[in-house]
Amino acid sequence: MDTHSVTFLPIGVTVSVERGTDLLTAAGKVNLEIKAPCGGDGTCGKCAIIVKSGKAKARRDSHLEVRMAAKGLNLACQTLIEDDDLVVEIPKTSSMSKHQVLVENVASGDGASDVLREYLLSVWQLKDLFQEKRENPLHGYPLNPLCRWVQLTMPAANFQDNRDDLSRFVLTLRKETKCTDINVSLSLLHNLSDTIRIENFKISVLLSEVSGKAEVLAIEPGHCHQPLYGIAVDIGTTTVVAYLLDLYKGTVVDTAGTHNCQARFGDDVISRIVYAVDEPDGMKNVHQSIIDTINTLIQDLLVKQRKIKETDIRVIMTAGNTTMAHLFLGINPKHIRLEPYIPTANFFPVVKAQELGIRVHPNAPVFCYPAVASYVGGDIVSGALFTSMGKADAPVALLIDIGTNGEMVLGAGDWLVTCSCSAGPAFEGSGITFGMRAMHGAIEHLMIDPETYEVSYMTINNGKPLGICGSGLIDGLAKLRRTGIIDRAGKFQTNLPTERMRFGETGPEFVLVWAADTEIDRDIVISEADVKNLLRAKGAVFAGIQTLLNIVGFELDGIEIIYVAGGFGNYLNIPDAIAIGLLPDLPIEKYKFIGNSSAKGACMALLSAEAWAEAQDVAGKMTYIELSVGNLFMDEFVSSLFIPHTDLSLFPNVDI
Ligand code: FES
């Protein structure tokens, strides 16, 4: 086999790969994460690398590659290893760093003015609502974890009571737990007789019980008190977050989060489905990638919590969108993207951790939140459970989760309608010239002086700016409009008295940060093309809301509460989101940040069998509306492509 080595700088990791392998794949083999929003299609230009030495060739001479080559860059996904060893540098702008999974404090960036800081503090007070709820993972449900130890004292066998050991065990357990349907595996039967006699018919039984059905996971002699932990995982398309839970106390011990390693196969679910279905070993690779991500998080948690062992983790609960659930379980996702968009399953079987290769106790049951449809998944059901929208006395609410897509649920109690609008990943930085995810160095808030057009900004972790993330883009759009830099259709006013306004490669653009102040030595700009992309994304979300309201014949004013979910929601500036027409013009008191409600719902279900039973119920109650059928959504979408909207009567309090 003709193999060559590739050394990736600045880390200095070397990998040996076959001739003809592309550099994105080579980096993936040593777990180096290079940004690849288009999944290696050669169209996004975010996987730029520098070939320092050795011979590589371009897969094809695309327009994008020629432009990159002029800057001394190559696209990792389109650069193939030739007949030499290579040394390659991954610039900071192309490498994935840790995500900002939860930020508790308002931090000031170098460029943040006092006015900006003060303003942000006032906006941030909304976050208290979210933090209040986060402290109680049970959120009103009784502590009754999906996995628990039960101590039994069985009647001893003798000539009068000569039942077989299994019957004796099952009958005693049934009396103790009220479970009617108890399953004992063959492997536990092998040593049952000896185990129950070690401590004279006193035993401890590890049980996973849901709705009267119980699976016996372990049987130990005597009345023991063994450590008992569970992991709740939110499998996001972009970010994966794990919560380590103490199942005796019902508390969160620790949390860890990172980006989803599947990102190297594309930013959005469609790219990942295409990769899984079309590439050789595609399904195996995307499946293994999410398993590796979760195993890394578990190891991170165990390194921090040294007293807890892998085998002390006895149960796992996951919540994710429908594609993520399919890829996690290794189920073919092909038909999720083909009309009429039918997933293989909405309700998933419980599997053992060892079947998936998750590094906890091998027998730990792994639960997956039920989905509603191909584009409304378990993460939304989990969020709906967290908000109690399905309860009989719940107020009429709108739950919005703005992530890679915009999913929403409207209703209360027994009526819940839901849809997903293809907002696209613009708010996660995709398709935006200097767009990036919420990572170190991303501009997350900014202000523009209406007279001088000078820009103040704040970045995540106070890093030197690398780009701009979703919350920064919303701030940016609102401020560009407020200062008159763009008109209501997103068109730039090119005759402004500032050198920040100029013409770039794709047309008019406004400089947010000058190169000297950035980490990337390039001016960070927002272009007219970026603005158009953002208008399409915000228009899709608002059109989705309007379509749901029209379908059920409900007025906007009738909504009593709006839950804003998602990692993005933690940092969203609500007044600006209303001002650009992303969110409805309703009193700000009606808005509640609920943060990562998918993860919180997963914790609740893991800690309470009652919550888990209700999650199934909530999924069953939701009516899915397919927006691609009929013209209703498209008409609303076209009307929503202005700031804030073509129909200003929908935004009576917005004055930009
Ligand atoms: Fe290489 Fe998009 S251009 S991943």
Coordinates of N, CA, C and O in Angstrom, one line a residue, residues 526-628:
I526 N -19.2 42.4 7.6 CA -20.5 41.8 7.4 C -20.9 42.4 6.0 O -20.9 43.6 5.8
S527 N -21.2 41.5 5.1 CA -21.5 41.9 3.7 C -23.0 42.0 3.4 O -23.8 41.4 4.2
E528 N -23.4 42.6 2.3 CA -24.8 42.6 1.9 C -25.3 41.2 1.7 O -26.4 40.9 2.1
A529 N -24.5 40.3 1.2 CA -24.9 38.9 1.0 C -25.1 38.2 2.3 O -26.1 37.4 2.4
D530 N -24.3 38.6 3.3 CA -24.5 38.0 4.7 C -25.9 38.4 5.2 O -26.6 37.7 5.8
V531 N -26.1 39.7 5.0 CA -27.4 40.3 5.5 C -28.6 39.6 4.9 O -29.6 39.2 5.5
K532 N -28.5 39.3 3.6 CA -29.6 38.6 2.9 C -29.8 37.2 3.5 O -30.9 36.8 3.6
N533 N -28.7 36.5 3.7 CA -28.8 35.2 4.3 C -29.4 35.2 5.7 O -30.3 34.4 6.0
L534 N -29.1 36.3 6.5 CA -29.7 36.4 7.8 C -31.2 36.7 7.7 O -32.0 36.2 8.5
L535 N -31.5 37.5 6.7 CA -33.0 37.9 6.6 C -33.8 36.6 6.2 O -34.9 36.4 6.7
R536 N -33.1 35.7 5.4 CA -33.8 34.5 5.0 C -34.0 33.6 6.3 O -35.1 33.0 6.5
A537 N -33.0 33.6 7.1 CA -33.1 32.7 8.3 C -34.1 33.3 9.3 O -34.9 32.5 9.8
K538 N -34.1 34.6 9.5 CA -35.0 35.1 10.5 C -36.4 35.1 9.9 O -37.4 34.9 10.6
G539 N -36.5 35.3 8.6 CA -37.8 35.2 7.9 C -38.5 33.8 8.1 O -39.7 33.7 8.3
A540 N -37.7 32.8 8.0 CA -38.2 31.4 8.0 C -38.7 31.2 9.4 O -39.8 30.6 9.6
V541 N -38.0 31.6 10.5 CA -38.5 31.4 11.8 C -39.8 32.1 12.1 O -40.8 31.5 12.6
F542 N -39.9 33.4 11.7 CA -41.1 34.1 12.0 C -42.3 33.6 11.1 O -43.4 33.5 11.6
A543 N -42.0 33.2 9.9 CA -43.0 32.6 9.0 C -43.5 31.3 9.6 O -44.7 31.0 9.5
G544 N -42.7 30.5 10.2 CA -43.1 29.3 10.9 C -44.1 29.6 12.0 O -45.1 28.9 12.1
I545 N -43.8 30.6 12.8 CA -44.7 31.0 13.9 C -46.0 31.4 13.3 O -47.1 31.0 13.8
Q546 N -46.0 32.3 12.3 CA -47.3 32.8 11.7 C -48.1 31.6 11.1 O -49.3 31.6 11.2
T547 N -47.4 30.7 10.5 CA -48.1 29.6 9.9 C -48.8 28.7 10.9 O -50.0 28.3 10.8
L548 N -48.1 28.4 12.0 CA -48.7 27.6 13.1 C -50.0 28.4 13.6 O -51.0 27.8 13.8
L549 N -49.8 29.7 13.8 CA -51.0 30.4 14.4 C -52.1 30.4 13.4 O -53.3 30.2 13.8
N550 N -51.9 30.6 12.1 CA -52.9 30.6 11.1 C -53.6 29.2 11.0 O -54.8 29.1 10.9
I551 N -52.8 28.2 11.1 CA -53.4 26.8 11.0 C -54.4 26.5 12.1 O -55.4 25.9 11.9
V552 N -54.0 26.9 13.3 CA -54.9 26.6 14.5 C -55.9 27.8 14.7 O -56.7 27.7 15.6
G553 N -55.8 28.9 13.9 CA -56.7 30.0 14.1 C -56.5 30.7 15.4 O -57.5 31.0 16.1
F554 N -55.3 30.9 15.8 CA -55.0 31.5 17.1 C -54.3 32.9 16.9 O -53.5 33.0 16.0
E555 N -54.6 33.8 17.8 CA -54.0 35.2 17.6 C -52.7 35.2 18.4 O -52.6 34.6 19.5
L556 N -51.8 36.0 17.9 CA -50.5 36.2 18.5 C -50.7 36.7 20.0 O -50.0 36.2 20.9
D557 N -51.6 37.6 20.2 CA -51.8 38.1 21.5 C -52.3 37.1 22.5 O -52.1 37.3 23.7
G558 N -52.8 36.0 22.0 CA -53.3 35.0 22.9 C -52.2 34.1 23.5 O -52.5 33.4 24.5
I559 N -51.0 34.3 23.0 CA -49.9 33.5 23.6 C -49.5 34.1 24.9 O -49.2 35.3 25.0
E560 N -49.5 33.3 26.0 CA -49.3 33.8 27.3 C -47.8 33.8 27.7 O -47.3 34.5 28.5
I561 N -47.1 32.9 27.0 CA -45.7 32.7 27.4 C -44.9 32.2 26.2 O -45.4 31.4 25.5
I562 N -43.7 32.8 26.0 CA -42.8 32.3 24.9 C -41.5 31.8 25.5 O -40.8 32.5 26.2
Y563 N -41.3 30.5 25.3 CA -40.1 29.9 25.8 C -39.0 29.9 24.7 O -39.3 29.4 23.6
V564 N -37.9 30.5 25.0 CA -36.8 30.5 24.0 C -35.7 29.5 24.4 O -35.1 29.6 25.5
A565 N -35.6 28.5 23.6 CA -34.7 27.4 24.0 C -33.4 27.3 23.2 O -33.3 28.0 22.2
G566 N -32.5 26.5 23.5 CA -31.3 26.3 22.8 C -30.1 27.0 23.3 O -30.3 28.0 24.0
G567 N -28.9 26.5 23.1 CA -27.7 27.2 23.6 C -27.7 28.6 23.1 O -27.3 29.5 23.8
F568 N -28.1 28.8 21.9 CA -28.2 30.1 21.3 C -29.1 31.0 22.1 O -28.7 32.2 22.3
G569 N -30.2 30.5 22.6 CA -31.1 31.3 23.3 C -30.6 31.9 24.6 O -31.0 32.9 25.1
N570 N -29.5 31.2 25.2 CA -28.9 31.7 26.4 C -28.4 33.2 26.2 O -28.3 33.9 27.1
Y571 N -27.9 33.4 25.0 CA -27.2 34.7 24.8 C -28.0 35.6 23.9 O -27.5 36.7 23.5
L572 N -29.2 35.2 23.5 CA -30.0 36.0 22.6 C -30.5 37.3 23.2 O -30.9 37.4 24.3
N573 N -30.3 38.4 22.5 CA -30.8 39.7 22.9 C -32.2 39.9 22.4 O -32.4 40.1 21.2
I574 N -33.2 39.7 23.3 CA -34.6 39.6 22.8 C -35.0 40.9 22.2 O -35.7 40.9 21.1
P575 N -34.8 42.1 22.7 CA -35.2 43.3 22.1 C -34.7 43.4 20.6 O -35.5 43.8 19.7
D576 N -33.5 43.0 20.4 CA -32.9 43.1 19.0 C -33.5 42.0 18.2 O -33.8 42.2 17.0
A577 N -33.8 40.8 18.8 CA -34.4 39.8 18.0 C -35.8 40.1 17.5 O -36.3 39.8 16.4
I578 N -36.5 40.9 18.4 CA -37.9 41.4 18.0 C -37.7 42.5 16.9 O -38.4 42.5 15.9
A579 N -36.7 43.4 17.2 CA -36.5 44.5 16.2 C -36.2 44.1 14.8 O -36.6 44.7 13.9
I580 N -35.5 42.9 14.6 CA -35.3 42.5 13.2 C -36.4 41.6 12.7 O -36.3 41.2 11.5
G581 N -37.4 41.3 13.5 CA -38.5 40.5 13.1 C -38.3 39.0 13.2 O -38.9 38.2 12.5
L582 N -37.3 38.6 14.0 CA -37.1 37.2 14.2 C -38.1 36.6 15.2 O -38.7 35.6 15.0
L583 N -38.4 37.4 16.3 CA -39.4 37.0 17.3 C -40.6 37.9 17.3 O -40.4 39.1 16.9
P584 N -41.7 37.5 17.7 CA -42.9 38.3 17.7 C -42.8 39.5 18.6 O -42.2 39.4 19.7
D585 N -43.5 40.6 18.2 CA -43.5 41.8 19.0 C -44.5 41.7 20.2 O -45.6 42.2 20.1
L586 N -44.1 41.0 21.2 CA -44.9 40.8 22.4 C -44.1 41.3 23.6 O -42.9 41.5 23.5
P587 N -44.9 41.6 24.7 CA -44.2 42.2 25.8 C -43.0 41.3 26.3 O -43.1 40.1 26.3
I588 N -41.9 42.0 26.6 CA -40.7 41.2 26.9 C -40.9 40.3 28.2 O -40.3 39.3 28.3
E589 N -41.9 40.7 29.0 CA -42.1 39.9 30.2 C -42.7 38.5 29.8 O -42.7 37.6 30.6
K590 N -43.2 38.4 28.6 CA -43.7 37.1 28.2 C -42.6 36.1 27.8 O -42.9 34.9 27.6
Y591 N -41.4 36.6 27.6 CA -40.3 35.8 27.1 C -39.6 35.1 28.3 O -39.3 35.8 29.3
K592 N -39.3 33.9 28.2 CA -38.6 33.2 29.2 C -37.4 32.4 28.5 O -37.7 31.6 27.7
F593 N -36.2 32.6 29.0 CA -35.1 31.8 28.5 C -35.1 30.5 29.2 O -35.2 30.5 30.5
I594 N -35.0 29.4 28.5 CA -35.0 28.2 29.2 C -33.7 27.4 28.9 O -33.5 26.3 29.3
G595 N -32.8 28.1 28.2 CA -31.5 27.5 28.0 C -31.6 26.1 27.3 O -32.4 26.0 26.4
N596 N -30.8 25.2 27.7 CA -30.7 23.9 27.0 C -31.9 23.0 27.5 O -31.6 22.1 28.4
S597 N -33.1 23.3 27.1 CA -34.2 22.5 27.7 C -34.2 21.1 27.3 O -34.8 20.2 27.9
S598 N -33.5 20.7 26.2 CA -33.4 19.4 25.8 C -32.6 18.6 26.8 O -33.0 17.5 27.3
A599 N -31.5 19.1 27.3 CA -30.7 18.5 28.3 C -31.4 18.4 29.6 O -31.4 17.4 30.3
K600 N -32.2 19.5 29.9 CA -32.9 19.5 31.2 C -34.0 18.5 31.2 O -34.2 17.8 32.2
G601 N -34.7 18.3 30.1 CA -35.8 17.3 30.0 C -35.2 15.9 30.1 O -35.8 15.0 30.6
A602 N -34.0 15.8 29.5 CA -33.3 14.4 29.6 C -33.0 14.1 31.1 O -33.1 13.0 31.5
C603 N -32.5 15.1 31.8 CA -32.2 14.9 33.2 C -33.5 14.5 34.0 O -33.5 13.6 34.8
M604 N -34.6 15.2 33.7 CA -35.8 14.9 34.4 C -36.3 13.5 34.1 O -36.7 12.8 35.1
A605 N -36.2 13.1 32.9 CA -36.7 11.7 32.5 C -35.8 10.7 33.2 O -36.3 9.6 33.6
L606 N -34.5 10.9 33.3 CA -33.6 10.0 33.9 C -33.9 9.8 35.4 O -33.8 8.7 35.9
L607 N -34.2 10.9 36.0 CA -34.4 10.9 37.5 C -35.8 10.5 37.9 O -36.1 10.3 39.0
S608 N -36.7 10.5 36.9 CA -38.1 10.2 37.3 C -38.8 9.4 36.3 O -39.1 9.9 35.1
A609 N -39.2 8.2 36.6 CA -40.0 7.3 35.7 C -41.3 8.0 35.3 O -41.8 7.8 34.2
E610 N -41.8 8.8 36.2 CA -43.1 9.5 35.9 C -42.9 10.6 34.8 O -43.7 10.7 33.9
A611 N -41.8 11.3 34.9 CA -41.4 12.2 33.8 C -41.2 11.5 32.5 O -41.7 12.0 31.4
W612 N -40.5 10.4 32.5 CA -40.3 9.6 31.3 C -41.6 9.1 30.7 O -41.8 9.2 29.5
A613 N -42.5 8.7 31.5 CA -43.8 8.2 31.0 C -44.6 9.4 30.4 O -45.2 9.3 29.3
E614 N -44.4 10.6 31.0 CA -45.1 11.8 30.5 C -44.5 12.2 29.1 O -45.2 12.8 28.2
A615 N -43.2 12.0 29.0 CA -42.5 12.4 27.7 C -43.1 11.6 26.6 O -43.3 12.1 25.5
Q616 N -43.4 10.3 26.8 CA -44.0 9.5 25.7 C -45.4 10.1 25.4 O -45.8 10.2 24.2
D617 N -46.1 10.5 26.5 CA -47.4 11.1 26.3 C -47.4 12.4 25.5 O -48.2 12.6 24.6
V618 N -46.4 13.3 25.8 CA -46.3 14.6 25.2 C -46.0 14.3 23.7 O -46.5 15.0 22.8
A619 N -45.1 13.4 23.4 CA -44.7 13.1 22.0 C -45.9 12.7 21.2 O -46.2 13.1 20.1
G620 N -46.8 11.9 21.9 CA -48.0 11.4 21.2 C -49.0 12.5 21.0 O -49.8 12.4 20.0
K621 N -49.0 13.5 21.8 CA -50.0 14.6 21.7 C -49.7 15.6 20.6 O -50.5 16.3 20.2
M622 N -48.4 15.6 20.2 CA -48.0 16.7 19.3 C -48.5 16.4 17.8 O -48.2 15.3 17.3
T623 N -49.1 17.4 17.2 CA -49.5 17.2 15.8 C -48.5 18.0 15.0 O -48.2 19.2 15.2
Y624 N -47.9 17.3 14.0 CA -46.8 17.8 13.2 C -47.4 18.5 12.0 O -48.2 17.9 11.3
I625 N -47.0 19.7 11.7 CA -47.4 20.4 10.5 C -46.2 20.4 9.5 O -45.2 21.0 9.8
E626 N -46.4 19.9 8.3 CA -45.3 19.9 7.3 C -45.4 21.2 6.5 O -46.4 21.4 5.8
L627 N -44.4 22.1 6.7 CA -44.5 23.4 6.1 C -44.3 23.4 4.6 O -44.7 24.3 3.9
S628 N -43.7 22.3 4.0 CA -43.4 22.3 2.6 C -44.7 22.0 1.8 O -44.7 22.1 0.6

